[in-house]
PDB file of C-alpha atoms in Angstrom:
ATOM      1  CA  MET A   1      25.047-108.041  47.947  1.00 56.00           C
ATOM      2  CA  GLU A   2      26.461-104.863  46.561  1.00 76.00           C
ATOM      3  CA  LYS A   3      25.623-101.734  48.827  1.00 81.00           C
ATOM      4  CA  ASN A   4      23.159-100.264  46.405  1.00 83.00           C
ATOM      5  CA  THR A   5      21.345-103.430  45.515  1.00 87.00           C
ATOM      6  CA  TRP A   6      18.325-102.065  47.005  1.00 87.00           C
ATOM      7  CA  LEU A   7      17.810 -99.359  44.237  1.00 88.00           C
ATOM      8  CA  LEU A   8      17.653-102.000  41.543  1.00 91.00           C
ATOM      9  CA  TYR A   9      14.516-103.251  43.694  1.00 87.00           C
ATOM     10  CA  VAL A  10      13.180 -99.740  44.010  1.00 86.00           C
ATOM     11  CA  LEU A  11      13.424 -99.708  40.140  1.00 90.00           C
ATOM     12  CA  MET A  12      11.716-103.042  39.850  1.00 91.00           C
ATOM     13  CA  ALA A  13       8.767-101.452  42.242  1.00 89.00           C
ATOM     14  CA  GLY A  14       8.720 -98.530  40.307  1.00 87.00           C
ATOM     15  CA  LEU A  15       8.350-100.142  36.970  1.00 90.00           C
ATOM     16  CA  CYS A  16       5.903-102.097  38.102  1.00 90.00           C
ATOM     17  CA  TRP A  17       3.757 -99.778  40.341  1.00 86.00           C
ATOM     18  CA  GLY A  18       3.846 -97.201  37.260  1.00 86.00           C
ATOM     19  CA  THR A  19       2.510 -99.533  35.076  1.00 89.00           C
ATOM     20  CA  TYR A  20      -0.114-100.965  37.272  1.00 90.00           C
ATOM     21  CA  VAL A  21      -2.875 -98.055  37.030  1.00 87.00           C
ATOM     22  CA  PRO A  22      -3.083 -98.075  33.181  1.00 88.00           C
ATOM     23  CA  LEU A  23      -2.859-102.039  33.053  1.00 90.00           C
ATOM     24  CA  ILE A  24      -5.716-102.410  35.909  1.00 89.00           C
ATOM     25  CA  ALA A  25      -7.752 -99.829  33.772  1.00 86.00           C
ATOM     26  CA  PHE A  26      -7.524-101.611  30.636  1.00 88.00           C
ATOM     27  CA  GLY A  27      -7.984-104.957  31.990  1.00 89.00           C
ATOM     28  CA  GLY A  28     -11.164-103.839  33.648  1.00 87.00           C
ATOM     29  CA  LYS A  29     -12.472-102.026  30.772  1.00 85.00           C
ATOM     30  CA  ASN A  30     -11.983-105.421  28.770  1.00 88.00           C
ATOM     31  CA  LEU A  31     -13.712-107.503  31.338  1.00 87.00           C
ATOM     32  CA  SER A  32     -16.611-105.350  31.359  1.00 81.00           C
ATOM     33  CA  VAL A  33     -19.877-107.202  30.522  1.00 77.00           C
ATOM     34  CA  GLY A  34     -21.868-103.784  29.778  1.00 74.00           C
ATOM     35  CA  PRO A  35     -23.312-100.629  30.995  1.00 72.00           C
ATOM     36  CA  SER A  36     -26.020-103.045  32.997  1.00 70.00           C
ATOM     37  CA  ALA A  37     -23.101-104.139  35.329  1.00 73.00           C
ATOM     38  CA  PRO A  38     -20.236-101.344  35.074  1.00 70.00           C
ATOM     39  CA  PHE A  39     -18.313-102.763  38.015  1.00 80.00           C
ATOM     40  CA  ALA A  40     -18.421-106.508  37.151  1.00 84.00           C
ATOM     41  CA  GLY A  41     -15.222-106.208  34.809  1.00 86.00           C
ATOM     42  CA  ARG A  42     -13.598-104.167  37.549  1.00 86.00           C
ATOM     43  CA  TYR A  43     -14.015-106.783  40.301  1.00 88.00           C
ATOM     44  CA  ALA A  44     -12.864-109.639  37.726  1.00 90.00           C
ATOM     45  CA  ALA A  45      -9.982-107.309  37.459  1.00 90.00           C
ATOM     46  CA  PHE A  46      -9.438-107.485  40.802  1.00 90.00           C
ATOM     47  CA  LEU A  47      -9.753-111.172  41.199  1.00 92.00           C
ATOM     48  CA  GLY A  48      -6.933-111.265  38.497  1.00 92.00           C
ATOM     49  CA  VAL A  49      -4.838-109.194  40.921  1.00 92.00           C
ATOM     50  CA  GLY A  50      -5.509-111.544  43.779  1.00 91.00           C
ATOM     51  CA  VAL A  51      -4.549-114.578  41.819  1.00 93.00           C
ATOM     52  CA  ALA A  52      -1.557-112.606  40.631  1.00 93.00           C
ATOM     53  CA  TYR A  53      -0.619-112.058  44.433  1.00 90.00           C
ATOM     54  CA  MET A  54      -1.419-115.564  45.540  1.00 89.00           C
ATOM     55  CA  ILE A  55       0.914-116.779  42.833  1.00 91.00           C
ATOM     56  CA  ILE A  56       3.912-114.282  43.580  1.00 92.00           C
ATOM     57  CA  ALA A  57       3.218-113.579  47.172  1.00 89.00           C
ATOM     58  CA  VAL A  58       2.437-117.368  48.295  1.00 87.00           C
ATOM     59  CA  LEU A  59       4.195-119.586  45.872  1.00 89.00           C
ATOM     60  CA  PHE A  60       7.339-117.625  45.370  1.00 87.00           C
ATOM     61  CA  PRO A  61       8.506-118.177  49.177  1.00 86.00           C
ATOM     62  CA  LEU A  62       7.244-121.451  49.470  1.00 86.00           C
ATOM     63  CA  ILE A  63       9.411-122.505  46.449  1.00 88.00           C
ATOM     64  CA  ARG A  64      12.198-120.253  47.598  1.00 85.00           C
ATOM     65  CA  SER A  65      12.210-122.016  51.012  1.00 84.00           C
ATOM     66  CA  GLN A  66      12.602-125.359  49.549  1.00 84.00           C
ATOM     67  CA  VAL A  67      15.157-124.202  47.285  1.00 88.00           C
ATOM     68  CA  VAL A  68      17.461-122.352  49.693  1.00 85.00           C
ATOM     69  CA  SER A  69      16.603-124.995  52.645  1.00 78.00           C
ATOM     70  CA  GLU A  70      15.457-121.775  54.578  1.00 76.00           C
ATOM     71  CA  PRO A  71      12.266-121.450  56.792  1.00 75.00           C
ATOM     72  CA  ILE A  72       9.906-119.346  55.965  1.00 74.00           C
ATOM     73  CA  LEU A  73       8.661-118.089  59.587  1.00 70.00           C
ATOM     74  CA  GLY A  74      11.584-117.934  62.133  1.00 67.00           C
ATOM     75  CA  LYS A  75      11.157-116.971  65.413  1.00 68.00           C
ATOM     76  CA  GLY A  76       8.552-114.219  64.502  1.00 67.00           C
ATOM     77  CA  THR A  77       5.822-113.266  66.607  1.00 71.00           C
ATOM     78  CA  SER A  78       2.174-112.906  66.355  1.00 81.00           C
ATOM     79  CA  VAL A  79       2.640-108.939  66.113  1.00 82.00           C
ATOM     80  CA  GLY A  80       4.745-109.370  63.007  1.00 82.00           C
ATOM     81  CA  LEU A  81       2.255-111.433  61.435  1.00 83.00           C
ATOM     82  CA  ILE A  82      -0.613-109.158  62.114  1.00 87.00           C
ATOM     83  CA  PHE A  83       1.265-106.286  60.814  1.00 87.00           C
ATOM     84  CA  ALA A  84       2.220-108.356  57.759  1.00 88.00           C
ATOM     85  CA  LEU A  85      -1.433-108.749  57.487  1.00 90.00           C
ATOM     86  CA  LEU A  86      -2.441-105.172  57.636  1.00 92.00           C
ATOM     87  CA  ALA A  87       0.198-104.002  55.039  1.00 91.00           C
ATOM     88  CA  GLY A  88      -1.525-107.044  52.483  1.00 90.00           C
ATOM     89  CA  THR A  89      -4.871-105.508  53.751  1.00 93.00           C
ATOM     90  CA  ALA A  90      -3.614-101.857  53.012  1.00 92.00           C
ATOM     91  CA  GLY A  91      -2.266-103.227  49.613  1.00 90.00           C
ATOM     92  CA  ALA A  92      -5.649-105.033  48.526  1.00 91.00           C
ATOM     93  CA  LEU A  93      -7.577-101.820  49.781  1.00 92.00           C
ATOM     94  CA  GLY A  94      -5.287 -99.492  47.755  1.00 92.00           C
ATOM     95  CA  ALA A  95      -5.738-101.642  44.402  1.00 90.00           C
ATOM     96  CA  LEU A  96      -9.615-101.607  45.079  1.00 91.00           C
ATOM     97  CA  GLY A  97      -9.223 -97.941  45.344  1.00 92.00           C
ATOM     98  CA  VAL A  98      -7.162 -97.890  42.106  1.00 90.00           C
ATOM     99  CA  ILE A  99      -9.893-100.167  40.301  1.00 89.00           C
ATOM    100  CA  PHE A 100     -12.677 -97.811  41.472  1.00 89.00           C
ATOM    101  CA  ALA A 101     -11.015 -94.466  40.718  1.00 90.00           C
ATOM    102  CA  THR A 102     -10.595 -95.945  37.097  1.00 87.00           C
ATOM    103  CA  ALA A 103     -14.108 -96.974  36.671  1.00 86.00           C
ATOM    104  CA  THR A 104     -15.679 -93.950  37.801  1.00 88.00           C
ATOM    105  CA  ALA A 105     -13.495 -91.496  36.371  1.00 87.00           C
ATOM    106  CA  GLY A 106     -14.017 -89.844  33.003  1.00 84.00           C
ATOM    107  CA  PRO A 107     -11.653 -91.015  30.197  1.00 81.00           C
ATOM    108  CA  GLU A 108     -10.276 -87.242  30.326  1.00 82.00           C
ATOM    109  CA  ASP A 109      -9.486 -87.864  34.354  1.00 85.00           C
ATOM    110  CA  ARG A 110      -7.900 -91.226  34.344  1.00 84.00           C
ATOM    111  CA  ILE A 111      -4.485 -89.545  33.304  1.00 85.00           C
ATOM    112  CA  TYR A 112      -4.387 -87.855  36.859  1.00 86.00           C
ATOM    113  CA  ILE A 113      -5.130 -91.154  38.777  1.00 88.00           C
ATOM    114  CA  ALA A 114      -1.880 -92.329  39.228  1.00 86.00           C
ATOM    115  CA  PRO A 115      -0.215 -89.314  39.690  1.00 86.00           C
ATOM    116  CA  LEU A 116      -2.066 -88.290  42.764  1.00 88.00           C
ATOM    117  CA  ILE A 117      -1.850 -91.704  44.034  1.00 89.00           C
ATOM    118  CA  PHE A 118       1.840 -91.793  43.784  1.00 85.00           C
ATOM    119  CA  THR A 119       1.890 -88.262  45.096  1.00 86.00           C
ATOM    120  CA  LEU A 120      -0.107 -89.007  48.312  1.00 88.00           C
ATOM    121  CA  ALA A 121       1.435 -92.168  48.849  1.00 88.00           C
ATOM    122  CA  PRO A 122       5.182 -91.040  49.449  1.00 84.00           C
ATOM    123  CA  LEU A 123       4.087 -88.201  51.396  1.00 86.00           C
ATOM    124  CA  LEU A 124       2.081 -90.368  53.523  1.00 89.00           C
ATOM    125  CA  ASN A 125       5.129 -92.686  53.943  1.00 88.00           C
ATOM    126  CA  THR A 126       7.637 -90.343  54.781  1.00 87.00           C
ATOM    127  CA  VAL A 127       5.415 -88.756  57.580  1.00 87.00           C
ATOM    128  CA  VAL A 128       4.356 -92.157  59.136  1.00 89.00           C
ATOM    129  CA  SER A 129       7.937 -93.073  58.777  1.00 88.00           C
ATOM    130  CA  LEU A 130       9.447 -90.120  60.619  1.00 88.00           C
ATOM    131  CA  PHE A 131       7.275 -90.485  63.626  1.00 89.00           C
ATOM    132  CA  TRP A 132       6.206 -94.376  63.833  1.00 89.00           C
ATOM    133  CA  HIS A 133       9.083 -96.383  65.516  1.00 85.00           C
ATOM    134  CA  PRO A 134       7.483 -99.755  66.452  1.00 84.00           C
ATOM    135  CA  THR A 135       9.250-102.191  68.353  1.00 79.00           C
ATOM    136  CA  ALA A 136       8.305-105.921  69.343  1.00 74.00           C
ATOM    137  CA  ASP A 137       7.295-104.598  72.823  1.00 80.00           C
ATOM    138  CA  ASN A 138       5.420-101.621  71.814  1.00 85.00           C
ATOM    139  CA  PRO A 139       4.373-101.890  67.703  1.00 86.00           C
ATOM    140  CA  LEU A 140       2.451 -98.756  68.164  1.00 87.00           C
ATOM    141  CA  HIS A 141       5.326 -96.442  69.408  1.00 86.00           C
ATOM    142  CA  PHE A 142       5.142 -92.808  68.214  1.00 88.00           C
ATOM    143  CA  GLY A 143       7.497 -89.833  68.660  1.00 88.00           C
ATOM    144  CA  ALA A 144       9.891 -87.510  67.443  1.00 87.00           C
ATOM    145  CA  PRO A 145      12.477 -89.069  64.489  1.00 83.00           C
ATOM    146  CA  GLU A 146      15.369 -91.016  65.980  1.00 78.00           C
ATOM    147  CA  GLN A 147      17.476 -89.204  63.533  1.00 83.00           C
ATOM    148  CA  MET A 148      16.745 -86.308  61.707  1.00 85.00           C
ATOM    149  CA  PRO A 149      17.038 -86.649  57.791  1.00 86.00           C
ATOM    150  CA  SER A 150      18.893 -84.313  55.793  1.00 90.00           C
ATOM    151  CA  TRP A 151      16.830 -80.932  54.627  1.00 91.00           C
ATOM    152  CA  LYS A 152      17.157 -82.674  51.162  1.00 93.00           C
ATOM    153  CA  LEU A 153      13.987 -84.983  52.234  1.00 88.00           C
ATOM    154  CA  PHE A 154      12.123 -82.103  53.579  1.00 87.00           C
ATOM    155  CA  VAL A 155      12.889 -80.197  49.995  1.00 92.00           C
ATOM    156  CA  GLY A 156      11.863 -83.235  48.124  1.00 89.00           C
ATOM    157  CA  VAL A 157       8.678 -83.535  50.019  1.00 86.00           C
ATOM    158  CA  VAL A 158       8.016 -79.933  49.300  1.00 89.00           C
ATOM    159  CA  ALA A 159       8.603 -80.641  45.227  1.00 91.00           C
ATOM    160  CA  VAL A 160       6.285 -83.711  45.541  1.00 86.00           C
ATOM    161  CA  GLY A 161       3.365 -81.420  47.325  1.00 85.00           C
ATOM    162  CA  ILE A 162       4.080 -78.765  44.300  1.00 90.00           C
ATOM    163  CA  GLY A 163       3.949 -81.438  41.824  1.00 86.00           C
ATOM    164  CA  ALA A 164       0.510 -82.843  43.256  1.00 84.00           C
ATOM    165  CA  GLY A 165      -0.668 -79.065  42.904  1.00 86.00           C
ATOM    166  CA  LEU A 166       0.632 -78.625  39.318  1.00 88.00           C
ATOM    167  CA  ILE A 167      -1.164 -81.796  38.244  1.00 84.00           C
ATOM    168  CA  LEU A 168      -4.219 -80.615  39.943  1.00 82.00           C
ATOM    169  CA  LEU A 169      -3.813 -77.017  38.235  1.00 85.00           C
ATOM    170  CA  SER A 170      -3.243 -78.936  35.012  1.00 84.00           C
ATOM    171  CA  LYS A 171      -6.681 -80.604  35.525  1.00 76.00           C
ATOM    172  CA  GLU A 172      -8.584 -77.487  36.313  1.00 77.00           C
ATOM    173  CA  GLU A 173      -7.215 -75.655  33.316  1.00 78.00           C
ATOM    174  CA  LEU A 174      -8.026 -78.313  30.767  1.00 75.00           C
ATOM    175  CA  GLU A 175     -11.791 -78.384  32.205  1.00 72.00           C
ATOM    176  CA  GLN A 176     -11.920 -74.700  32.009  1.00 75.00           C
ATOM    177  CA  LYS A 177     -11.154 -74.810  27.980  1.00 73.00           C
ATOM    178  CA  PRO A 178     -13.986 -74.681  25.800  1.00 73.00           C
ATOM    179  CA  ALA A 179     -14.842 -78.112  23.776  1.00 68.00           C
ATOM    180  CA  PRO A 180     -13.672 -78.241  20.525  1.00 72.00           C
ATOM    181  CA  ALA A 181     -16.350 -77.775  17.911  1.00 73.00           C
ATOM    182  CA  PRO A 182     -17.547 -81.056  16.616  1.00 76.00           C
ATOM    183  CA  ILE A 183     -16.167 -82.284  13.191  1.00 80.00           C
ATOM    184  CA  VAL A 184     -19.152 -82.396  10.881  1.00 76.00           C
ATOM    185  CA  LYS A 185     -18.533 -84.541   7.639  1.00 76.00           C
ATOM    186  CA  THR A 186     -20.238 -82.794   4.630  1.00 75.00           C
ATOM    187  CA  GLU A 187     -20.583 -84.731   1.232  1.00 76.00           C
ATOM    188  CA  PRO A 188     -18.567 -83.326  -1.582  1.00 74.00           C
ATOM    189  CA  ALA A 189     -20.865 -81.170  -4.087  1.00 71.00           C
ATOM    190  CA  LYS A 190     -22.151 -83.014  -6.841  1.00 72.00           C
ATOM    191  CA  GLU A 191     -21.823 -81.598 -10.272  1.00 65.00           C
TER     192      GLU A 191
END
């Protein structure tokens, strides 16, 4: 494989996750049964996400292992399986958070959901990745970074934080503007 093939997978994830919030918001809204059960459509959308995960995350490895004659589980440990399940749980709870955020936000607030989520997530990921250095013997090993990243990473983190601040300022500015006057339809004068 090429040295930078991983960038194609980053692009794939970014394109998929970048469209996730609008897709799930639209799906949940259109699965809604009405005001008597406001979350029913959101739960149905979450079920759809689960089915898609099952198809892709369960069937893909099974089919691939048969096609390339490669075992799914090697000499893995129970710790690896536990942390993989924790990752899946975090992903599912994150998806549920997105669904609830889109369900409870007003139409004017929904545009802020994805930028805030995808600002918080990389900031948290950076901090965790800097200080968490798990090993098979000690999966909860925390400490100083083993190799300090370039100053550019920290400038990027600050830029992301500034971006989140600008998103919130933009939201507040919009909320402070007076609402436009309603359009009143008038009948043309009769002669």
